[in-house]
């Protein structure tokens, strides 16, 4: 058995670190003597070596606790290390992508001073249509997860382009989204809704490019609506005229999305109402 000072020396862990690991319940002394002093054995030594290795590889305390609770030997350790390696590679890829964006945004970069497309604004009357749809809460990028199941449910009755209805007035990380596929007649399928989508009057424009710049198109629509004394209402609609495939995303610069916001005449107070 080793006293805490001796154990500190043979493990190259400070007494402060040993006490901290004990607080975190990842390295507790196996025994205490009659005076309450900590005593460590060879099993504690092996665990300390494992903790030192993991800390040197930038494992967090929470990760170390998870490893230790599921550790059964060297074979298990190799799985944990491979998982950590994959996480680091994913983080590096994200950092590289961020560096690329920073470089493009610097003066002279490809994204610096970029000329935004001009949007042609059109008032459109949308007719009633039948759609198969699924409604969910999640990220905007989650839309692609559901498109395959909708087309499978629609079968040979599908026609036209898929589109999303967005029921939130603001940007949200857990958006209220309904993904729709137009169909020729009613369809029955488990877990899929089939309904008549009422017609409405909309203000519309076409956006060419990636979805990360759709905000510019929405701004153009809202500005145009207020200039025309039109009140925007929910849900807005994004029609995917040309977008990513079911497997490959393709070049986002070639995406074509039609944006529509339902509108109604804005109530303008009369002189008597103002008075």
PDB file of C-alpha atoms in Angstrom:
ATOM      1  CA  UNK A   1       0.000   0.000   0.000  1.00  0.00           C
ATOM      2  CA  UNK A   2       1.210   3.491  -0.820  1.00  0.00           C
ATOM      3  CA  UNK A   3       0.626   6.664   1.127  1.00  0.00           C
ATOM      4  CA  UNK A   4      -0.659   9.618  -0.893  1.00  0.00           C
ATOM      5  CA  UNK A   5       2.789  11.244  -1.100  1.00  0.00           C
ATOM      6  CA  UNK A   6       4.390   8.029  -2.317  1.00  0.00           C
ATOM      7  CA  UNK A   7       1.545   7.427  -4.741  1.00  0.00           C
ATOM      8  CA  UNK A   8       1.935  10.967  -6.068  1.00  0.00           C
ATOM      9  CA  UNK A   9       5.605  10.307  -6.745  1.00  0.00           C
ATOM     10  CA  UNK A  10       5.179   7.026  -8.624  1.00  0.00           C
ATOM     11  CA  UNK A  11       2.229   8.294 -10.722  1.00  0.00           C
ATOM     12  CA  UNK A  12       3.548  11.809 -11.408  1.00  0.00           C
ATOM     13  CA  UNK A  13       0.194  13.156 -10.222  1.00  0.00           C
ATOM     14  CA  UNK A  14       0.161  15.976  -7.702  1.00  0.00           C
ATOM     15  CA  UNK A  15      -1.569  15.472  -4.363  1.00  0.00           C
ATOM     16  CA  UNK A  16      -3.969  18.229  -5.417  1.00  0.00           C
ATOM     17  CA  UNK A  17      -4.823  16.253  -8.580  1.00  0.00           C
ATOM     18  CA  UNK A  18      -5.308  13.029  -6.603  1.00  0.00           C
ATOM     19  CA  UNK A  19      -7.718  14.752  -4.240  1.00  0.00           C
ATOM     20  CA  UNK A  20      -9.586  16.249  -7.191  1.00  0.00           C
ATOM     21  CA  UNK A  21      -9.901  12.855  -8.899  1.00  0.00           C
ATOM     22  CA  UNK A  22     -11.232  11.445  -5.650  1.00  0.00           C
ATOM     23  CA  UNK A  23     -13.853  14.216  -5.517  1.00  0.00           C
ATOM     24  CA  UNK A  24     -14.811  13.330  -9.103  1.00  0.00           C
ATOM     25  CA  UNK A  25     -15.017   9.648  -8.092  1.00  0.00           C
ATOM     26  CA  UNK A  26     -12.662   8.441 -10.791  1.00  0.00           C
ATOM     27  CA  UNK A  27      -9.695   7.527  -8.543  1.00  0.00           C
ATOM     28  CA  UNK A  28     -10.494   6.803  -4.915  1.00  0.00           C
ATOM     29  CA  UNK A  29      -7.968   5.230  -2.495  1.00  0.00           C
ATOM     30  CA  UNK A  30      -8.709   1.592  -1.827  1.00  0.00           C
ATOM     31  CA  UNK A  31      -8.207   1.947   1.909  1.00  0.00           C
ATOM     32  CA  UNK A  32      -7.549   4.357   4.746  1.00  0.00           C
ATOM     33  CA  UNK A  33      -5.390   3.662   7.777  1.00  0.00           C
ATOM     34  CA  UNK A  34      -6.541   4.011  11.383  1.00  0.00           C
ATOM     35  CA  UNK A  35      -5.765   7.740  11.244  1.00  0.00           C
ATOM     36  CA  UNK A  36      -7.841   8.235   8.096  1.00  0.00           C
ATOM     37  CA  UNK A  37      -4.875   8.665   5.734  1.00  0.00           C
ATOM     38  CA  UNK A  38      -5.342   7.545   2.143  1.00  0.00           C
ATOM     39  CA  UNK A  39      -3.729   4.286   1.028  1.00  0.00           C
ATOM     40  CA  UNK A  40      -3.430   3.180  -2.602  1.00  0.00           C
ATOM     41  CA  UNK A  41      -2.721  -0.271  -4.031  1.00  0.00           C
ATOM     42  CA  UNK A  42      -1.474  -1.646  -7.371  1.00  0.00           C
ATOM     43  CA  UNK A  43      -4.995  -1.609  -8.863  1.00  0.00           C
ATOM     44  CA  UNK A  44      -5.227   2.094  -8.031  1.00  0.00           C
ATOM     45  CA  UNK A  45      -1.829   2.524  -9.683  1.00  0.00           C
ATOM     46  CA  UNK A  46      -3.083   0.988 -12.957  1.00  0.00           C
ATOM     47  CA  UNK A  47      -6.142   3.221 -12.890  1.00  0.00           C
ATOM     48  CA  UNK A  48      -3.956   6.287 -12.239  1.00  0.00           C
ATOM     49  CA  UNK A  49      -1.813   5.390 -15.256  1.00  0.00           C
ATOM     50  CA  UNK A  50      -4.964   5.131 -17.391  1.00  0.00           C
ATOM     51  CA  UNK A  51      -6.235   8.502 -16.151  1.00  0.00           C
ATOM     52  CA  UNK A  52      -2.858  10.134 -16.838  1.00  0.00           C
ATOM     53  CA  UNK A  53      -2.890   8.702 -20.370  1.00  0.00           C
ATOM     54  CA  UNK A  54      -6.420   9.951 -21.063  1.00  0.00           C
ATOM     55  CA  UNK A  55      -5.725  13.403 -19.605  1.00  0.00           C
ATOM     56  CA  UNK A  56      -2.656  13.635 -21.826  1.00  0.00           C
ATOM     57  CA  UNK A  57      -4.920  12.888 -24.798  1.00  0.00           C
ATOM     58  CA  UNK A  58      -7.267  15.733 -23.806  1.00  0.00           C
ATOM     59  CA  UNK A  59     -10.095  13.567 -22.475  1.00  0.00           C
ATOM     60  CA  UNK A  60     -12.411  15.554 -20.223  1.00  0.00           C
ATOM     61  CA  UNK A  61     -13.229  14.394 -16.686  1.00  0.00           C
ATOM     62  CA  UNK A  62     -16.690  13.380 -17.894  1.00  0.00           C
ATOM     63  CA  UNK A  63     -15.150  11.362 -20.743  1.00  0.00           C
ATOM     64  CA  UNK A  64     -12.655   9.725 -18.371  1.00  0.00           C
ATOM     65  CA  UNK A  65     -15.467   8.756 -16.006  1.00  0.00           C
ATOM     66  CA  UNK A  66     -17.302   7.173 -18.932  1.00  0.00           C
ATOM     67  CA  UNK A  67     -14.205   5.258 -20.047  1.00  0.00           C
ATOM     68  CA  UNK A  68     -13.433   3.953 -16.557  1.00  0.00           C
ATOM     69  CA  UNK A  69     -17.006   2.805 -15.935  1.00  0.00           C
ATOM     70  CA  UNK A  70     -16.897   0.736 -19.165  1.00  0.00           C
ATOM     71  CA  UNK A  71     -13.226  -0.244 -19.195  1.00  0.00           C
ATOM     72  CA  UNK A  72     -12.380  -3.936 -19.291  1.00  0.00           C
ATOM     73  CA  UNK A  73      -8.887  -3.958 -20.731  1.00  0.00           C
ATOM     74  CA  UNK A  74      -6.649  -2.859 -23.593  1.00  0.00           C
ATOM     75  CA  UNK A  75      -9.124  -3.968 -26.263  1.00  0.00           C
ATOM     76  CA  UNK A  76     -11.822  -1.699 -24.823  1.00  0.00           C
ATOM     77  CA  UNK A  77      -9.351   1.172 -24.638  1.00  0.00           C
ATOM     78  CA  UNK A  78      -8.649   0.979 -28.373  1.00  0.00           C
ATOM     79  CA  UNK A  79     -12.351   1.570 -29.109  1.00  0.00           C
ATOM     80  CA  UNK A  80     -12.458   4.639 -26.881  1.00  0.00           C
ATOM     81  CA  UNK A  81      -9.306   6.048 -28.485  1.00  0.00           C
ATOM     82  CA  UNK A  82     -10.672   5.509 -31.992  1.00  0.00           C
ATOM     83  CA  UNK A  83     -13.902   7.306 -31.035  1.00  0.00           C
ATOM     84  CA  UNK A  84     -11.907  10.212 -29.628  1.00  0.00           C
ATOM     85  CA  UNK A  85      -9.820  10.283 -32.815  1.00  0.00           C
ATOM     86  CA  UNK A  86     -12.981  10.505 -34.939  1.00  0.00           C
ATOM     87  CA  UNK A  87     -14.300  13.371 -32.787  1.00  0.00           C
ATOM     88  CA  UNK A  88     -11.032  15.276 -33.193  1.00  0.00           C
ATOM     89  CA  UNK A  89     -11.029  14.768 -36.973  1.00  0.00           C
ATOM     90  CA  UNK A  90     -14.610  16.035 -37.142  1.00  0.00           C
ATOM     91  CA  UNK A  91     -13.647  19.077 -35.081  1.00  0.00           C
ATOM     92  CA  UNK A  92     -10.632  19.728 -37.337  1.00  0.00           C
ATOM     93  CA  UNK A  93     -12.876  19.573 -40.416  1.00  0.00           C
ATOM     94  CA  UNK A  94     -15.213  22.101 -38.815  1.00  0.00           C
ATOM     95  CA  UNK A  95     -12.313  24.408 -37.954  1.00  0.00           C
ATOM     96  CA  UNK A  96     -10.986  24.155 -41.525  1.00  0.00           C
ATOM     97  CA  UNK A  97     -14.407  25.069 -42.895  1.00  0.00           C
ATOM     98  CA  UNK A  98     -14.524  28.056 -40.547  1.00  0.00           C
ATOM     99  CA  UNK A  99     -11.039  29.149 -41.639  1.00  0.00           C
ATOM    100  CA  UNK A 100     -12.178  28.978 -45.258  1.00  0.00           C
ATOM    101  CA  UNK A 101     -15.185  31.181 -44.486  1.00  0.00           C
ATOM    102  CA  UNK A 102     -12.936  33.665 -42.685  1.00  0.00           C
ATOM    103  CA  UNK A 103     -10.554  33.758 -45.629  1.00  0.00           C
ATOM    104  CA  UNK A 104     -13.402  34.300 -48.084  1.00  0.00           C
ATOM    105  CA  UNK A 105     -14.790  37.121 -45.931  1.00  0.00           C
ATOM    106  CA  UNK A 106     -11.501  39.019 -45.743  1.00  0.00           C
ATOM    107  CA  UNK A 107     -11.050  42.011 -48.081  1.00  0.00           C
ATOM    108  CA  UNK A 108     -10.314  40.597 -51.511  1.00  0.00           C
ATOM    109  CA  UNK A 109     -11.820  37.231 -50.616  1.00  0.00           C
ATOM    110  CA  UNK A 110     -14.446  35.539 -52.762  1.00  0.00           C
ATOM    111  CA  UNK A 111     -17.226  36.429 -50.286  1.00  0.00           C
ATOM    112  CA  UNK A 112     -16.078  39.996 -49.661  1.00  0.00           C
ATOM    113  CA  UNK A 113     -18.140  42.653 -51.347  1.00  0.00           C
ATOM    114  CA  UNK A 114     -20.242  40.004 -53.053  1.00  0.00           C
ATOM    115  CA  UNK A 115     -23.104  41.425 -55.093  1.00  0.00           C
ATOM    116  CA  UNK A 116     -26.403  40.051 -53.885  1.00  0.00           C
ATOM    117  CA  UNK A 117     -28.877  38.971 -56.491  1.00  0.00           C
ATOM    118  CA  UNK A 118     -31.790  41.186 -57.331  1.00  0.00           C
ATOM    119  CA  UNK A 119     -35.170  39.694 -56.567  1.00  0.00           C
ATOM    120  CA  UNK A 120     -38.197  40.037 -58.830  1.00  0.00           C
ATOM    121  CA  UNK A 121     -41.286  40.317 -56.643  1.00  0.00           C
ATOM    122  CA  UNK A 122     -44.586  38.840 -57.831  1.00  0.00           C
ATOM    123  CA  UNK A 123     -48.048  38.696 -56.263  1.00  0.00           C
ATOM    124  CA  UNK A 124     -49.449  35.196 -56.767  1.00  0.00           C
ATOM    125  CA  UNK A 125     -52.782  33.577 -56.083  1.00  0.00           C
ATOM    126  CA  UNK A 126     -52.172  29.970 -55.007  1.00  0.00           C
ATOM    127  CA  UNK A 127     -54.960  27.489 -55.647  1.00  0.00           C
ATOM    128  CA  UNK A 128     -56.098  24.797 -53.250  1.00  0.00           C
ATOM    129  CA  UNK A 129     -54.104  21.570 -53.579  1.00  0.00           C
ATOM    130  CA  UNK A 130     -53.910  18.117 -52.049  1.00  0.00           C
ATOM    131  CA  UNK A 131     -50.629  17.225 -50.344  1.00  0.00           C
ATOM    132  CA  UNK A 132     -49.065  14.426 -48.374  1.00  0.00           C
ATOM    133  CA  UNK A 133     -47.129  15.948 -45.512  1.00  0.00           C
ATOM    134  CA  UNK A 134     -45.339  15.433 -42.247  1.00  0.00           C
ATOM    135  CA  UNK A 135     -45.019  18.071 -39.552  1.00  0.00           C
ATOM    136  CA  UNK A 136     -42.150  18.178 -37.087  1.00  0.00           C
ATOM    137  CA  UNK A 137     -40.105  20.385 -34.811  1.00  0.00           C
ATOM    138  CA  UNK A 138     -36.385  20.522 -35.483  1.00  0.00           C
ATOM    139  CA  UNK A 139     -33.597  22.212 -37.412  1.00  0.00           C
ATOM    140  CA  UNK A 140     -34.309  23.593 -40.876  1.00  0.00           C
ATOM    141  CA  UNK A 141     -31.741  21.153 -42.251  1.00  0.00           C
ATOM    142  CA  UNK A 142     -33.853  18.233 -40.974  1.00  0.00           C
ATOM    143  CA  UNK A 143     -36.216  18.639 -43.936  1.00  0.00           C
ATOM    144  CA  UNK A 144     -34.131  16.256 -46.032  1.00  0.00           C
ATOM    145  CA  UNK A 145     -34.702  13.425 -43.562  1.00  0.00           C
ATOM    146  CA  UNK A 146     -38.398  13.194 -44.411  1.00  0.00           C
ATOM    147  CA  UNK A 147     -38.563  13.738 -48.170  1.00  0.00           C
ATOM    148  CA  UNK A 148     -37.963  10.087 -49.085  1.00  0.00           C
ATOM    149  CA  UNK A 149     -40.810   8.770 -46.933  1.00  0.00           C
ATOM    150  CA  UNK A 150     -43.216  11.343 -48.413  1.00  0.00           C
ATOM    151  CA  UNK A 151     -42.431  10.361 -52.000  1.00  0.00           C
ATOM    152  CA  UNK A 152     -42.760   6.698 -51.047  1.00  0.00           C
ATOM    153  CA  UNK A 153     -46.216   7.417 -49.607  1.00  0.00           C
ATOM    154  CA  UNK A 154     -47.253   9.512 -52.632  1.00  0.00           C
ATOM    155  CA  UNK A 155     -46.167   6.843 -55.135  1.00  0.00           C
ATOM    156  CA  UNK A 156     -47.214   7.602 -58.709  1.00  0.00           C
ATOM    157  CA  UNK A 157     -49.676  10.271 -57.488  1.00  0.00           C
ATOM    158  CA  UNK A 158     -46.932  12.816 -56.754  1.00  0.00           C
ATOM    159  CA  UNK A 159     -46.545  15.812 -59.026  1.00  0.00           C
ATOM    160  CA  UNK A 160     -44.853  19.165 -58.828  1.00  0.00           C
ATOM    161  CA  UNK A 161     -42.056  20.207 -56.501  1.00  0.00           C
ATOM    162  CA  UNK A 162     -41.832  19.481 -52.772  1.00  0.00           C
ATOM    163  CA  UNK A 163     -42.129  22.438 -50.424  1.00  0.00           C
ATOM    164  CA  UNK A 164     -41.975  23.342 -46.762  1.00  0.00           C
ATOM    165  CA  UNK A 165     -44.424  25.379 -44.706  1.00  0.00           C
ATOM    166  CA  UNK A 166     -42.866  27.346 -41.840  1.00  0.00           C
ATOM    167  CA  UNK A 167     -45.306  28.210 -39.072  1.00  0.00           C
ATOM    168  CA  UNK A 168     -42.988  30.332 -36.920  1.00  0.00           C
ATOM    169  CA  UNK A 169     -42.797  34.059 -37.563  1.00  0.00           C
ATOM    170  CA  UNK A 170     -39.219  34.163 -36.265  1.00  0.00           C
ATOM    171  CA  UNK A 171     -36.052  32.151 -36.850  1.00  0.00           C
ATOM    172  CA  UNK A 172     -35.891  29.209 -34.444  1.00  0.00           C
ATOM    173  CA  UNK A 173     -33.468  26.393 -33.762  1.00  0.00           C
ATOM    174  CA  UNK A 174     -36.470  24.095 -33.184  1.00  0.00           C
ATOM    175  CA  UNK A 175     -38.592  25.275 -36.091  1.00  0.00           C
ATOM    176  CA  UNK A 176     -42.219  24.223 -36.631  1.00  0.00           C
ATOM    177  CA  UNK A 177     -42.044  22.774 -40.149  1.00  0.00           C
ATOM    178  CA  UNK A 178     -44.457  20.903 -42.408  1.00  0.00           C
ATOM    179  CA  UNK A 179     -42.853  19.232 -45.421  1.00  0.00           C
ATOM    180  CA  UNK A 180     -45.286  18.678 -48.287  1.00  0.00           C
ATOM    181  CA  UNK A 181     -45.444  16.846 -51.613  1.00  0.00           C
ATOM    182  CA  UNK A 182     -48.354  17.678 -53.968  1.00  0.00           C
ATOM    183  CA  UNK A 183     -50.416  14.660 -55.046  1.00  0.00           C
ATOM    184  CA  UNK A 184     -53.193  13.897 -57.543  1.00  0.00           C
ATOM    185  CA  UNK A 185     -55.900  12.709 -55.182  1.00  0.00           C
ATOM    186  CA  UNK A 186     -56.080  11.461 -51.620  1.00  0.00           C
ATOM    187  CA  UNK A 187     -53.445   9.024 -50.359  1.00  0.00           C
ATOM    188  CA  UNK A 188     -53.456   6.736 -47.317  1.00  0.00           C
ATOM    189  CA  UNK A 189     -50.165   5.893 -45.615  1.00  0.00           C
ATOM    190  CA  UNK A 190     -49.150   5.148 -42.041  1.00  0.00           C
ATOM    191  CA  UNK A 191     -47.577   8.099 -40.240  1.00  0.00           C
ATOM    192  CA  UNK A 192     -48.218  10.469 -43.151  1.00  0.00           C
ATOM    193  CA  UNK A 193     -50.904  13.142 -43.365  1.00  0.00           C
ATOM    194  CA  UNK A 194     -52.904  13.724 -46.552  1.00  0.00           C
ATOM    195  CA  UNK A 195     -55.014  16.871 -46.676  1.00  0.00           C
ATOM    196  CA  UNK A 196     -56.282  19.738 -48.754  1.00  0.00           C
ATOM    197  CA  UNK A 197     -54.083  22.796 -48.460  1.00  0.00           C
ATOM    198  CA  UNK A 198     -56.246  25.916 -48.884  1.00  0.00           C
ATOM    199  CA  UNK A 199     -55.399  28.499 -51.510  1.00  0.00           C
ATOM    200  CA  UNK A 200     -54.085  31.921 -50.583  1.00  0.00           C
ATOM    201  CA  UNK A 201     -52.688  35.163 -51.905  1.00  0.00           C
ATOM    202  CA  UNK A 202     -48.906  35.364 -51.637  1.00  0.00           C
ATOM    203  CA  UNK A 203     -45.966  37.603 -52.371  1.00  0.00           C
ATOM    204  CA  UNK A 204     -43.293  35.554 -54.112  1.00  0.00           C
ATOM    205  CA  UNK A 205     -39.724  35.604 -55.429  1.00  0.00           C
ATOM    206  CA  UNK A 206     -37.050  33.213 -56.717  1.00  0.00           C
ATOM    207  CA  UNK A 207     -33.777  32.649 -54.857  1.00  0.00           C
ATOM    208  CA  UNK A 208     -30.829  31.127 -56.719  1.00  0.00           C
ATOM    209  CA  UNK A 209     -28.114  29.687 -54.495  1.00  0.00           C
ATOM    210  CA  UNK A 210     -27.587  28.011 -51.154  1.00  0.00           C
ATOM    211  CA  UNK A 211     -30.089  27.935 -48.333  1.00  0.00           C
ATOM    212  CA  UNK A 212     -27.726  29.869 -46.048  1.00  0.00           C
ATOM    213  CA  UNK A 213     -28.558  33.053 -47.993  1.00  0.00           C
ATOM    214  CA  UNK A 214     -32.351  32.689 -48.053  1.00  0.00           C
ATOM    215  CA  UNK A 215     -32.536  35.520 -45.511  1.00  0.00           C
ATOM    216  CA  UNK A 216     -31.793  38.026 -48.279  1.00  0.00           C
ATOM    217  CA  UNK A 217     -34.805  36.787 -50.237  1.00  0.00           C
ATOM    218  CA  UNK A 218     -37.051  36.963 -47.180  1.00  0.00           C
ATOM    219  CA  UNK A 219     -35.924  40.529 -46.559  1.00  0.00           C
ATOM    220  CA  UNK A 220     -36.755  41.465 -50.141  1.00  0.00           C
ATOM    221  CA  UNK A 221     -40.228  39.929 -49.767  1.00  0.00           C
ATOM    222  CA  UNK A 222     -40.984  41.634 -46.458  1.00  0.00           C
ATOM    223  CA  UNK A 223     -39.769  45.017 -47.741  1.00  0.00           C
ATOM    224  CA  UNK A 224     -41.909  44.667 -50.858  1.00  0.00           C
ATOM    225  CA  UNK A 225     -44.953  43.592 -48.832  1.00  0.00           C
ATOM    226  CA  UNK A 226     -44.833  46.617 -46.549  1.00  0.00           C
ATOM    227  CA  UNK A 227     -44.255  48.947 -49.508  1.00  0.00           C
ATOM    228  CA  UNK A 228     -47.507  47.588 -50.960  1.00  0.00           C
ATOM    229  CA  UNK A 229     -49.384  47.869 -47.644  1.00  0.00           C
ATOM    230  CA  UNK A 230     -49.622  44.079 -47.407  1.00  0.00           C
ATOM    231  CA  UNK A 231     -49.541  42.254 -44.080  1.00  0.00           C
ATOM    232  CA  UNK A 232     -47.407  39.048 -44.106  1.00  0.00           C
ATOM    233  CA  UNK A 233     -48.996  36.047 -42.378  1.00  0.00           C
ATOM    234  CA  UNK A 234     -47.916  32.486 -41.611  1.00  0.00           C
ATOM    235  CA  UNK A 235     -47.037  29.945 -42.814  1.00  0.00           C
ATOM    236  CA  UNK A 236     -44.386  31.003 -45.292  1.00  0.00           C
ATOM    237  CA  UNK A 237     -43.594  28.544 -48.058  1.00  0.00           C
ATOM    238  CA  UNK A 238     -40.320  27.403 -49.644  1.00  0.00           C
ATOM    239  CA  UNK A 239     -40.737  25.493 -52.903  1.00  0.00           C
ATOM    240  CA  UNK A 240     -37.650  23.511 -53.886  1.00  0.00           C
ATOM    241  CA  UNK A 241     -37.540  23.966 -57.664  1.00  0.00           C
ATOM    242  CA  UNK A 242     -34.004  22.605 -57.800  1.00  0.00           C
ATOM    243  CA  UNK A 243     -32.166  21.360 -54.731  1.00  0.00           C
ATOM    244  CA  UNK A 244     -30.078  18.551 -53.292  1.00  0.00           C
ATOM    245  CA  UNK A 245     -30.721  14.959 -54.325  1.00  0.00           C
ATOM    246  CA  UNK A 246     -31.755  12.190 -51.967  1.00  0.00           C
ATOM    247  CA  UNK A 247     -28.118  11.040 -51.710  1.00  0.00           C
ATOM    248  CA  UNK A 248     -25.817  13.777 -53.050  1.00  0.00           C
ATOM    249  CA  UNK A 249     -26.241  17.450 -52.166  1.00  0.00           C
ATOM    250  CA  UNK A 250     -24.692  18.753 -55.378  1.00  0.00           C
ATOM    251  CA  UNK A 251     -23.555  22.357 -55.853  1.00  0.00           C
ATOM    252  CA  UNK A 252     -25.591  24.740 -53.639  1.00  0.00           C
ATOM    253  CA  UNK A 253     -24.922  27.566 -56.101  1.00  0.00           C
ATOM    254  CA  UNK A 254     -27.269  25.790 -58.517  1.00  0.00           C
ATOM    255  CA  UNK A 255     -30.189  25.462 -56.107  1.00  0.00           C
ATOM    256  CA  UNK A 256     -33.390  27.268 -57.089  1.00  0.00           C
ATOM    257  CA  UNK A 257     -35.960  27.993 -54.355  1.00  0.00           C
ATOM    258  CA  UNK A 258     -39.243  29.860 -54.727  1.00  0.00           C
ATOM    259  CA  UNK A 259     -40.238  31.701 -51.564  1.00  0.00           C
ATOM    260  CA  UNK A 260     -43.841  32.643 -50.875  1.00  0.00           C
ATOM    261  CA  UNK A 261     -45.329  34.543 -47.958  1.00  0.00           C
ATOM    262  CA  UNK A 262     -49.130  34.705 -47.638  1.00  0.00           C
ATOM    263  CA  UNK A 263     -50.367  38.291 -47.408  1.00  0.00           C
ATOM    264  CA  UNK A 264     -53.552  40.222 -46.737  1.00  0.00           C
ATOM    265  CA  UNK A 265     -54.422  43.857 -47.101  1.00  0.00           C
ATOM    266  CA  UNK A 266     -53.035  45.886 -44.239  1.00  0.00           C
ATOM    267  CA  UNK A 267     -55.581  47.760 -42.144  1.00  0.00           C
ATOM    268  CA  UNK A 268     -54.848  51.459 -42.633  1.00  0.00           C
ATOM    269  CA  UNK A 269     -56.603  53.716 -40.115  1.00  0.00           C
ATOM    270  CA  UNK A 270     -58.786  56.490 -41.540  1.00  0.00           C
ATOM    271  CA  UNK A 271     -58.425  60.125 -40.516  1.00  0.00           C
ATOM    272  CA  UNK A 272     -61.404  59.742 -38.158  1.00  0.00           C
ATOM    273  CA  UNK A 273     -59.786  56.645 -36.542  1.00  0.00           C
ATOM    274  CA  UNK A 274     -56.498  58.519 -36.174  1.00  0.00           C
ATOM    275  CA  UNK A 275     -58.322  61.390 -34.483  1.00  0.00           C
TER     276      UNK A 275
END
